[in-house]
CSV table of C-alpha atoms in Angstrom, one decimal:
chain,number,residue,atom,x,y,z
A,1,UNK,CA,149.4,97.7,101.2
A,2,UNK,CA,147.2,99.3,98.7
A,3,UNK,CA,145.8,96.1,97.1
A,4,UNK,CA,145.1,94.9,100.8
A,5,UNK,CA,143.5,98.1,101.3
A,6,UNK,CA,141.5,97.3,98.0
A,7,UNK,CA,140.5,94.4,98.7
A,8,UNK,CA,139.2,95.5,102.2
A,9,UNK,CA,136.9,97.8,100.9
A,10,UNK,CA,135.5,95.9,98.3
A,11,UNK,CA,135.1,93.3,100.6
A,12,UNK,CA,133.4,95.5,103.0
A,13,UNK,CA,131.2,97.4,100.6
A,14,UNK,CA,130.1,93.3,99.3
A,15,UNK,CA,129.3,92.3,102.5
A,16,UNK,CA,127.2,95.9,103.7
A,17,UNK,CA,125.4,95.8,100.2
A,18,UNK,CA,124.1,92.1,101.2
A,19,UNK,CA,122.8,92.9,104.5
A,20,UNK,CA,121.0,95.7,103.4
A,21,UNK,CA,119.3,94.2,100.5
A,22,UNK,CA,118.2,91.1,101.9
A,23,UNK,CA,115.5,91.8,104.2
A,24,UNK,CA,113.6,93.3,101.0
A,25,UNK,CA,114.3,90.3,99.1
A,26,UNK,CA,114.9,86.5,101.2
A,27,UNK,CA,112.1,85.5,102.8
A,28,UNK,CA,109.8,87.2,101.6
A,29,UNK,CA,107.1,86.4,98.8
A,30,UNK,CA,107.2,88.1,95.8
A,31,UNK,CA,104.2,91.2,95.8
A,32,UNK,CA,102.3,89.9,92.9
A,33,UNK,CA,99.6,92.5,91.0
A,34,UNK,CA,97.1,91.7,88.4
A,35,UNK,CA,96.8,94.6,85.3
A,36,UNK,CA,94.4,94.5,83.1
A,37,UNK,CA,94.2,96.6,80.2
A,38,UNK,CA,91.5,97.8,77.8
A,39,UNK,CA,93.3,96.4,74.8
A,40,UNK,CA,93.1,92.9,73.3
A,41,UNK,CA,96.2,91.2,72.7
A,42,UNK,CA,97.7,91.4,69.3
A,43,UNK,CA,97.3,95.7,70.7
A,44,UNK,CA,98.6,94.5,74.2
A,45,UNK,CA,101.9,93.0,72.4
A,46,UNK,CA,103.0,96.9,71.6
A,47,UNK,CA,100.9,99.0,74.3
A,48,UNK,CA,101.8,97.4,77.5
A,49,UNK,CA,103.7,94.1,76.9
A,50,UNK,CA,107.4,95.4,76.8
A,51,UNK,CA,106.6,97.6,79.8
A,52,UNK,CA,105.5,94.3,81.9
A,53,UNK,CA,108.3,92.3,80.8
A,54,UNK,CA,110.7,94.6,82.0
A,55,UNK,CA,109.1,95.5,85.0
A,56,UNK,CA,109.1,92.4,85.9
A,57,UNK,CA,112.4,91.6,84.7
A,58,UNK,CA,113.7,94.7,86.5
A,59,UNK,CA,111.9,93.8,89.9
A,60,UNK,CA,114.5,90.6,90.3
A,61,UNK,CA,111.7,88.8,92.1
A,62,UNK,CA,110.8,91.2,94.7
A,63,UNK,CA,107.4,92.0,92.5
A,64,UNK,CA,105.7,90.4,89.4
A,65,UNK,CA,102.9,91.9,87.7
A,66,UNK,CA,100.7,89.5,85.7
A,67,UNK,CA,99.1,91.0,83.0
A,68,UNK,CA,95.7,90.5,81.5
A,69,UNK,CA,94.5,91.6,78.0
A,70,UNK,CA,91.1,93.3,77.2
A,71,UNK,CA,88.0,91.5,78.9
A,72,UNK,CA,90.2,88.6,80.1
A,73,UNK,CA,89.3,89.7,84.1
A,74,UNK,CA,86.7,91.6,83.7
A,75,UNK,CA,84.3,93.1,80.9
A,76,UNK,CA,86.4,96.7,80.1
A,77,UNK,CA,83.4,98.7,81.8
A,78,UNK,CA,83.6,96.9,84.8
A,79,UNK,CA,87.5,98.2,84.9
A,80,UNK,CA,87.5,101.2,87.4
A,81,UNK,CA,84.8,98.9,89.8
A,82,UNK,CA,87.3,96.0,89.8
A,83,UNK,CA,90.5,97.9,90.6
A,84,UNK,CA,88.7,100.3,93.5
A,85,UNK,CA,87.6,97.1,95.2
A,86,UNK,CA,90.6,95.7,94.4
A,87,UNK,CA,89.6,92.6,92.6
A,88,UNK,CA,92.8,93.8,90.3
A,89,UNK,CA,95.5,96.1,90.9
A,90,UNK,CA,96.4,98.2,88.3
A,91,UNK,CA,95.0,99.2,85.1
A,92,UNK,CA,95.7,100.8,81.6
A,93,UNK,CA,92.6,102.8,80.2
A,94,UNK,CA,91.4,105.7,79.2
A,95,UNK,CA,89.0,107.1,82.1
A,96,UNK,CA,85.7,107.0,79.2
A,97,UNK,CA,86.1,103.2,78.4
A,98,UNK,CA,86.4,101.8,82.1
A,99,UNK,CA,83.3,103.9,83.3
A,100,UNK,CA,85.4,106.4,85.7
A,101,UNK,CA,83.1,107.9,88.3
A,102,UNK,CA,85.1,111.0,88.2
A,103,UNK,CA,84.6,114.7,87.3
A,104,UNK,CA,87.7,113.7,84.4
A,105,UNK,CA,86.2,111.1,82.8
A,106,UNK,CA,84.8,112.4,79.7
A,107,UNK,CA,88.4,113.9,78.8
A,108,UNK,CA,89.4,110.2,78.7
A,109,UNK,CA,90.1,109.2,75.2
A,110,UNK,CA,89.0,111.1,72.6
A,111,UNK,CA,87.8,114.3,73.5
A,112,UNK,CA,87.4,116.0,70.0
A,113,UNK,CA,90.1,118.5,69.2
A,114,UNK,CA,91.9,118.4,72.6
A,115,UNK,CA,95.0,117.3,70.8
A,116,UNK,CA,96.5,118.0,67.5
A,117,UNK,CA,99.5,116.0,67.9
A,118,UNK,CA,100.5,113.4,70.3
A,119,UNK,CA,102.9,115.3,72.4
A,120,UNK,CA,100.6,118.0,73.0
A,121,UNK,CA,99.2,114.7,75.6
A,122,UNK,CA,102.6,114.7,77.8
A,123,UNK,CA,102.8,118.6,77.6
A,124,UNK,CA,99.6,119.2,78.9
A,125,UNK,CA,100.0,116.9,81.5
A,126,UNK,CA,103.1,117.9,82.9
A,127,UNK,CA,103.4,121.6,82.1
A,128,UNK,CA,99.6,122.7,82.2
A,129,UNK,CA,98.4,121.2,85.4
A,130,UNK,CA,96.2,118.1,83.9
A,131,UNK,CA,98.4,115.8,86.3
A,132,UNK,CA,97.3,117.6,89.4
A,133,UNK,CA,93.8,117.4,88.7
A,134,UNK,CA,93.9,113.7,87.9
A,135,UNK,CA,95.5,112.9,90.9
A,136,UNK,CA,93.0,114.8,92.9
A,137,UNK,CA,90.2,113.4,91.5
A,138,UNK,CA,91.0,109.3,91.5
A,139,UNK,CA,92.4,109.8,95.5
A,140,UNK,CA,88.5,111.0,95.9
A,141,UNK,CA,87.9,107.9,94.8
A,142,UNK,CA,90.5,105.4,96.3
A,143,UNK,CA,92.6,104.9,93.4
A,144,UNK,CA,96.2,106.2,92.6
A,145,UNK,CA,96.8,107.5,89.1
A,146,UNK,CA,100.2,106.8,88.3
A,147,UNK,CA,100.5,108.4,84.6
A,148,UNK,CA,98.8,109.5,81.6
A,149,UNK,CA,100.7,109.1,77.8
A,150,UNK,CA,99.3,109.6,74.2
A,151,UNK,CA,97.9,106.8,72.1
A,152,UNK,CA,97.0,107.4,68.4
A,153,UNK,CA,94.8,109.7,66.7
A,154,UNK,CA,91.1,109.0,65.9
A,155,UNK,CA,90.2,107.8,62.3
A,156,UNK,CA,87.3,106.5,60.6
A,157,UNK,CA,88.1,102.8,59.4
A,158,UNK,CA,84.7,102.1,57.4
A,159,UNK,CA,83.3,99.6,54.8
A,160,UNK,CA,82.2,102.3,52.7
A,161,UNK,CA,84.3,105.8,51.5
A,162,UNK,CA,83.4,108.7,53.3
A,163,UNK,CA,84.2,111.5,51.4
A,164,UNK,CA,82.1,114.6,52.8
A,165,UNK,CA,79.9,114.9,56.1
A,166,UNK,CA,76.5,113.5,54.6
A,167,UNK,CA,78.4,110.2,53.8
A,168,UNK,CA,78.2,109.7,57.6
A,169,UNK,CA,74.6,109.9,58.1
A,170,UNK,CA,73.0,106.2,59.7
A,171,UNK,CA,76.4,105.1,59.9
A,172,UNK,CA,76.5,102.7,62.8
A,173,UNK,CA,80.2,103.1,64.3
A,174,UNK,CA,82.0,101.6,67.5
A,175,UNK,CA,83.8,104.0,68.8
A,176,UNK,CA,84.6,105.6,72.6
A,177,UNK,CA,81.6,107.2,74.8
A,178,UNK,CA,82.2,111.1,74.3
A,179,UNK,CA,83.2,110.7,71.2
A,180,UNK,CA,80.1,108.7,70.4
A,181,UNK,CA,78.4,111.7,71.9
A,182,UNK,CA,79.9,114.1,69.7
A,183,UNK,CA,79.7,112.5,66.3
A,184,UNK,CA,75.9,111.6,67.0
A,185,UNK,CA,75.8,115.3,66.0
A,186,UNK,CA,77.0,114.3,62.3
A,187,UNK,CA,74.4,111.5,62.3
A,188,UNK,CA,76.8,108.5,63.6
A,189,UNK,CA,74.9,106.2,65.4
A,190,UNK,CA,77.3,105.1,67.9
A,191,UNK,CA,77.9,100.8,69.0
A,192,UNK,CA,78.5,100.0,71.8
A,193,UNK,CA,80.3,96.2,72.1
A,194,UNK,CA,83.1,94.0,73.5
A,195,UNK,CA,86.7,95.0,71.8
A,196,UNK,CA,87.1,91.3,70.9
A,197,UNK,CA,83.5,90.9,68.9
A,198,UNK,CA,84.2,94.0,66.6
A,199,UNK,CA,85.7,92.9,63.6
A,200,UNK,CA,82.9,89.8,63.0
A,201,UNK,CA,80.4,92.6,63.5
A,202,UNK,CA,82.7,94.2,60.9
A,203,UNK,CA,81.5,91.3,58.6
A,204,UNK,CA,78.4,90.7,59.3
A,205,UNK,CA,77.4,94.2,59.1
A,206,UNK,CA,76.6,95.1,61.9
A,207,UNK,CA,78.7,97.9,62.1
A,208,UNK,CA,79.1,99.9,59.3
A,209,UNK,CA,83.1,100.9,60.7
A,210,UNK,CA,85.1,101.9,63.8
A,211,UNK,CA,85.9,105.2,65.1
A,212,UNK,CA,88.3,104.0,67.2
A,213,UNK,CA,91.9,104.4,66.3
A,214,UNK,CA,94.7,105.1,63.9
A,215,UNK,CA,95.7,103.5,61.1
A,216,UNK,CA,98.9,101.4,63.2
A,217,UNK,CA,95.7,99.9,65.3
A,218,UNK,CA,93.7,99.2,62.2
A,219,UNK,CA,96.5,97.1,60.5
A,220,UNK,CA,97.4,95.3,64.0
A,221,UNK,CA,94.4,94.4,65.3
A,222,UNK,CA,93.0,92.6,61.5
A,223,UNK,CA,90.9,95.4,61.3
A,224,UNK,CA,92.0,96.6,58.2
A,225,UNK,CA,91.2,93.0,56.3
A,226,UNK,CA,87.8,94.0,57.3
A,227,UNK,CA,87.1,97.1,56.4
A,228,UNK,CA,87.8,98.8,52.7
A,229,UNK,CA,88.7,102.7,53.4
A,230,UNK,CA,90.3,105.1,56.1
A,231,UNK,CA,89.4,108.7,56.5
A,232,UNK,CA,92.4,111.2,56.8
A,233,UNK,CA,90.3,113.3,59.2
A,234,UNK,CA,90.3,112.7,62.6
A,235,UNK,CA,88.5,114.5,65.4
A,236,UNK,CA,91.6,113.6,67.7
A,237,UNK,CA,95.2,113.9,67.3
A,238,UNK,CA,95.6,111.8,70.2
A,239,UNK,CA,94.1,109.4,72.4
A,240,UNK,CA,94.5,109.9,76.2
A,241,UNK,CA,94.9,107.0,78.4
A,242,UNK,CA,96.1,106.1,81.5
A,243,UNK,CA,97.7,103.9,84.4
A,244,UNK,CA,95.9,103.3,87.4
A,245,UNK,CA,96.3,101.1,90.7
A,246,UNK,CA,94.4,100.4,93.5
A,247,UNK,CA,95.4,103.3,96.2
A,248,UNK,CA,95.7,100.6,98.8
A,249,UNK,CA,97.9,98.3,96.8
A,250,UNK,CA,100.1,101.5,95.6
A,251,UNK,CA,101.1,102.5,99.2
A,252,UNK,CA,101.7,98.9,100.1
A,253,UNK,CA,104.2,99.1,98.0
A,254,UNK,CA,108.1,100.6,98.7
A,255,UNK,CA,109.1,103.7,97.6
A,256,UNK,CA,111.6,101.6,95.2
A,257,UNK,CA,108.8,99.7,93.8
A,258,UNK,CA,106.7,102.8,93.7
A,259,UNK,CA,109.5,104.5,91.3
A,260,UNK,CA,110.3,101.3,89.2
A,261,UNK,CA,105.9,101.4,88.3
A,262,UNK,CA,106.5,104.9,87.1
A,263,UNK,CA,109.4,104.4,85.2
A,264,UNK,CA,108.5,101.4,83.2
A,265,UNK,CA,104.8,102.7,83.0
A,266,UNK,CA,107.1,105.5,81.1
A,267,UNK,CA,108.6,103.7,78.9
A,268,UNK,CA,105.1,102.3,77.9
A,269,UNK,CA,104.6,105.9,77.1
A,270,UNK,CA,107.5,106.6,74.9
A,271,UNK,CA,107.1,103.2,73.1
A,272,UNK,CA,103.9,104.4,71.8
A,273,UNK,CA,104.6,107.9,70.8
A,274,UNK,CA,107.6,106.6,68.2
A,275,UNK,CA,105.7,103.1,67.0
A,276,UNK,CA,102.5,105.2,66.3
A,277,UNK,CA,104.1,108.1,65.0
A,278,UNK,CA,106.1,106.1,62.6
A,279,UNK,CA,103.3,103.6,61.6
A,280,UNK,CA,100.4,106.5,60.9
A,281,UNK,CA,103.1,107.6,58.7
A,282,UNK,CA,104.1,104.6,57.1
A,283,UNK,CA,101.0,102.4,56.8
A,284,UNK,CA,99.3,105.7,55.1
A,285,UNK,CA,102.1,105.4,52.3
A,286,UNK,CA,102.9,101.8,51.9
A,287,UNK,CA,99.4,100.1,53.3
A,288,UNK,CA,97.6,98.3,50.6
A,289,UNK,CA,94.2,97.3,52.5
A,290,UNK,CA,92.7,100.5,52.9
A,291,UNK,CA,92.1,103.0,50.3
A,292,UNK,CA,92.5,106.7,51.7
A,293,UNK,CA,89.8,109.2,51.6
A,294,UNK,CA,89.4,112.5,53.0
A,295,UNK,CA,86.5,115.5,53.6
A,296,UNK,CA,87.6,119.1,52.2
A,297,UNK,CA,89.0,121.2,54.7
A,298,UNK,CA,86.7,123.7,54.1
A,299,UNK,CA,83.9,121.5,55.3
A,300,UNK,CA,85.7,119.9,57.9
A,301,UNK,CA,86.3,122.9,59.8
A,302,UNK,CA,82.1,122.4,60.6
A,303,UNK,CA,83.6,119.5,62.2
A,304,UNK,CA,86.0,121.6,64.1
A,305,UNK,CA,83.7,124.6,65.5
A,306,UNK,CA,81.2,122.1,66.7
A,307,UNK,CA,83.8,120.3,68.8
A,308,UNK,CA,84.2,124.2,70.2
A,309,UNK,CA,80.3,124.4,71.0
A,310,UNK,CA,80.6,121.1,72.2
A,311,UNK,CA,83.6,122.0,74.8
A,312,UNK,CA,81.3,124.9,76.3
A,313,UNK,CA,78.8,122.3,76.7
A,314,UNK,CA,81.3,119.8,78.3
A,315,UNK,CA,82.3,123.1,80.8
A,316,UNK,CA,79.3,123.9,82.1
A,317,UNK,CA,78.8,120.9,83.7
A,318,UNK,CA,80.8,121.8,86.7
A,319,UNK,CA,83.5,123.2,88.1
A,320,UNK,CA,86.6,120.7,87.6
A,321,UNK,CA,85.2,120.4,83.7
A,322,UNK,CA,85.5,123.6,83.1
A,323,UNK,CA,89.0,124.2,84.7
A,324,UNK,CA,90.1,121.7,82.0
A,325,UNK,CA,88.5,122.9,79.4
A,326,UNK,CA,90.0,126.4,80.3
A,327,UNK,CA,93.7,124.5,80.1
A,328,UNK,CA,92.8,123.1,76.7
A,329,UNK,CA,91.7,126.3,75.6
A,330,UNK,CA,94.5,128.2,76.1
A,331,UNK,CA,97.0,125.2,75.2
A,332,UNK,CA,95.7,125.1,72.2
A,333,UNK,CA,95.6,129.1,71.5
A,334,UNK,CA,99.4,129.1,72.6
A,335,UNK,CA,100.1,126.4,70.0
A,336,UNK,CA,98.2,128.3,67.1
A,337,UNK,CA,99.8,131.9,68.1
A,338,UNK,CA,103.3,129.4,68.4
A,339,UNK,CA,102.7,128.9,64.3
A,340,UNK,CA,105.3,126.0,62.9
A,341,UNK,CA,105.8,123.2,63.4
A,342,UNK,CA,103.8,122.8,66.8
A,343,UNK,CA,100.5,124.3,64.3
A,344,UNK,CA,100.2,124.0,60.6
A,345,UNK,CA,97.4,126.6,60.2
């Protein structure tokens, strides 16, 4: 009586799971989205790849989303025009790079001394309000922001050692919008060029090096055959970058769907934080393409009170900039009174 019983239940559980899940699956086409992100592909392999795969994986057919590498769609500036038209769906950029039309934008990757480390990026997203104001701003402008993670820190990869500021006068360096802007102050002459064309300007000279990354990016991308030293200073702990989809698109989608974006777009996230972590780390001890060199502390810290000035600057541009900068202000004043290990003073 009890394994009839069983047997009934399971059978009746069976049969209620397949009527329920089948309108969302048979006869339907699979939703199909295009992503583009900023970087090129031997980057894309770590940064967004494994997400895709399995996303799509995950999805069982009900949605595929085809992914596109840096420039492959569209030029990287064009990024945010593309996706708010919806000529692509999604996207995975910093808000500086694709040429955001939003009050955020130059907080998009590098802004100097935001970050010290890269989970102060997650922390100040989800416990000191940065989400909210994202989302505010991109819905202004038809376009969903779905998350925002940590990348690596900003280094100097260069042909020649830089060992105080003066060795960076005339140096032509590619390297992100506002933080082109800031090091102009140092005498960097900041170059502008498509991702893919850096590392023959690299050789030909017309750059001098890249401001761009870490040292993980330097070694994956060939970078590091190209150029001959790596500064220890950075003027970023962190790089902040983002998913973003096409607000029409985003509520097409079911709620299901909706989570399953999220999710793997967090794993994306937490991919990054241990392979960069561990390879900034490693690649500094065991590398052999790049010799190290650093600027003393003591004239570093110019380095560091000008990115202060320059944050005042940023703030009194209006009102949503200086609500941020207020947030990283006082993250980062928690985070020095907090001592060890969140601040190594």
């Amino acid at each position: 009586m009890t394994t009839t019983r069983r047997k009934f239940l399971t059978a009746g559980a069976v049969a209620g799971a397949s009527t329920l899940a089948a309108p969302a699956v048979l006869g339907q086409a699979p939703i199909k989205w295009r992503l583009q992100t900023y970087a090129g592909a031997a980057l894309g392999e770590h940064v967004v790849k494994p997400a895709v795969d399995s996303f799509n994986k995950i999805a069982q057919g009900q949605m595929e989303i085809e992914l596109y590498y840096a420039d492959q769609l569209v030029p990287t500036g064009e990024l945010f025009q593309a996706m708010q038209r919806g000529t692509i769906d999604a996207v995975q950029s910093d808000d500086d790079s694709m040429a955001s039309p939003t009050e955020v934008t130059v907080f998009g990757g590098y802004f100097p001394f935001a970050s010290r480390y890269s989970l102060d990026v997650p922390a100040l997203f989800h416990d000191w309000g940065l989400n909210e104001i994202w989302a505010e701003e991109y819905a202004k402008v038809g376009v969903k922001h779905i998350s925002a993670g940590a990348w690596d820190p900003c280094n100097f990869a260069t042909k020649d050692p830089i060992n105080s500021l003066a060795d960076l006068q005339g140096k032509r360096i590619f390297t992100f919008p506002t933080a082109g802007r800031f090091l102009s102050k140092f005498g960097v002459v900041p170059v502008t060029l498509p991702w893919e064309d850096i590392e023959v300007a690299l050789q030909t000279g017309e750059l001098d090096g890249v401001a761009w990354s870490g040292i993980t990016e330097d070694y994956t991308v060939g970078w590091a055959d190209v150029t001959n030293y790596f500064l220890t200073n950075n003027i970023s702990g962190a790089w902040i970058g983002h998913f973003f989809a096409n607000m029409d698109r985003w509520n097409e989608l079911p709620e299901h769907l909706q989570e399953l974006v999220r999710v793997c777009f967090d794993s994306s996230h937490y991919y990054r934080l241990h392979w960069y972590w561990a390879g900034e780390a490693r690649l500094r001890v065991e590398g052999t393409k790049m010799k190290l060199t650093s600027i003393p502390d003591e004239e570093w810290a110019q380095v560091e009170a000008a990115a202060r000035e320059f944050w005042d600057e940023i703030a009194a541009e209006s009102e949503t900039k200086a609500r941020i900068v207020s947030i990283f202000k006082a993250y980062n004043e928690t985070m020095d009174k907090a001592g060890r290990p969140y601040r190594y003073t």
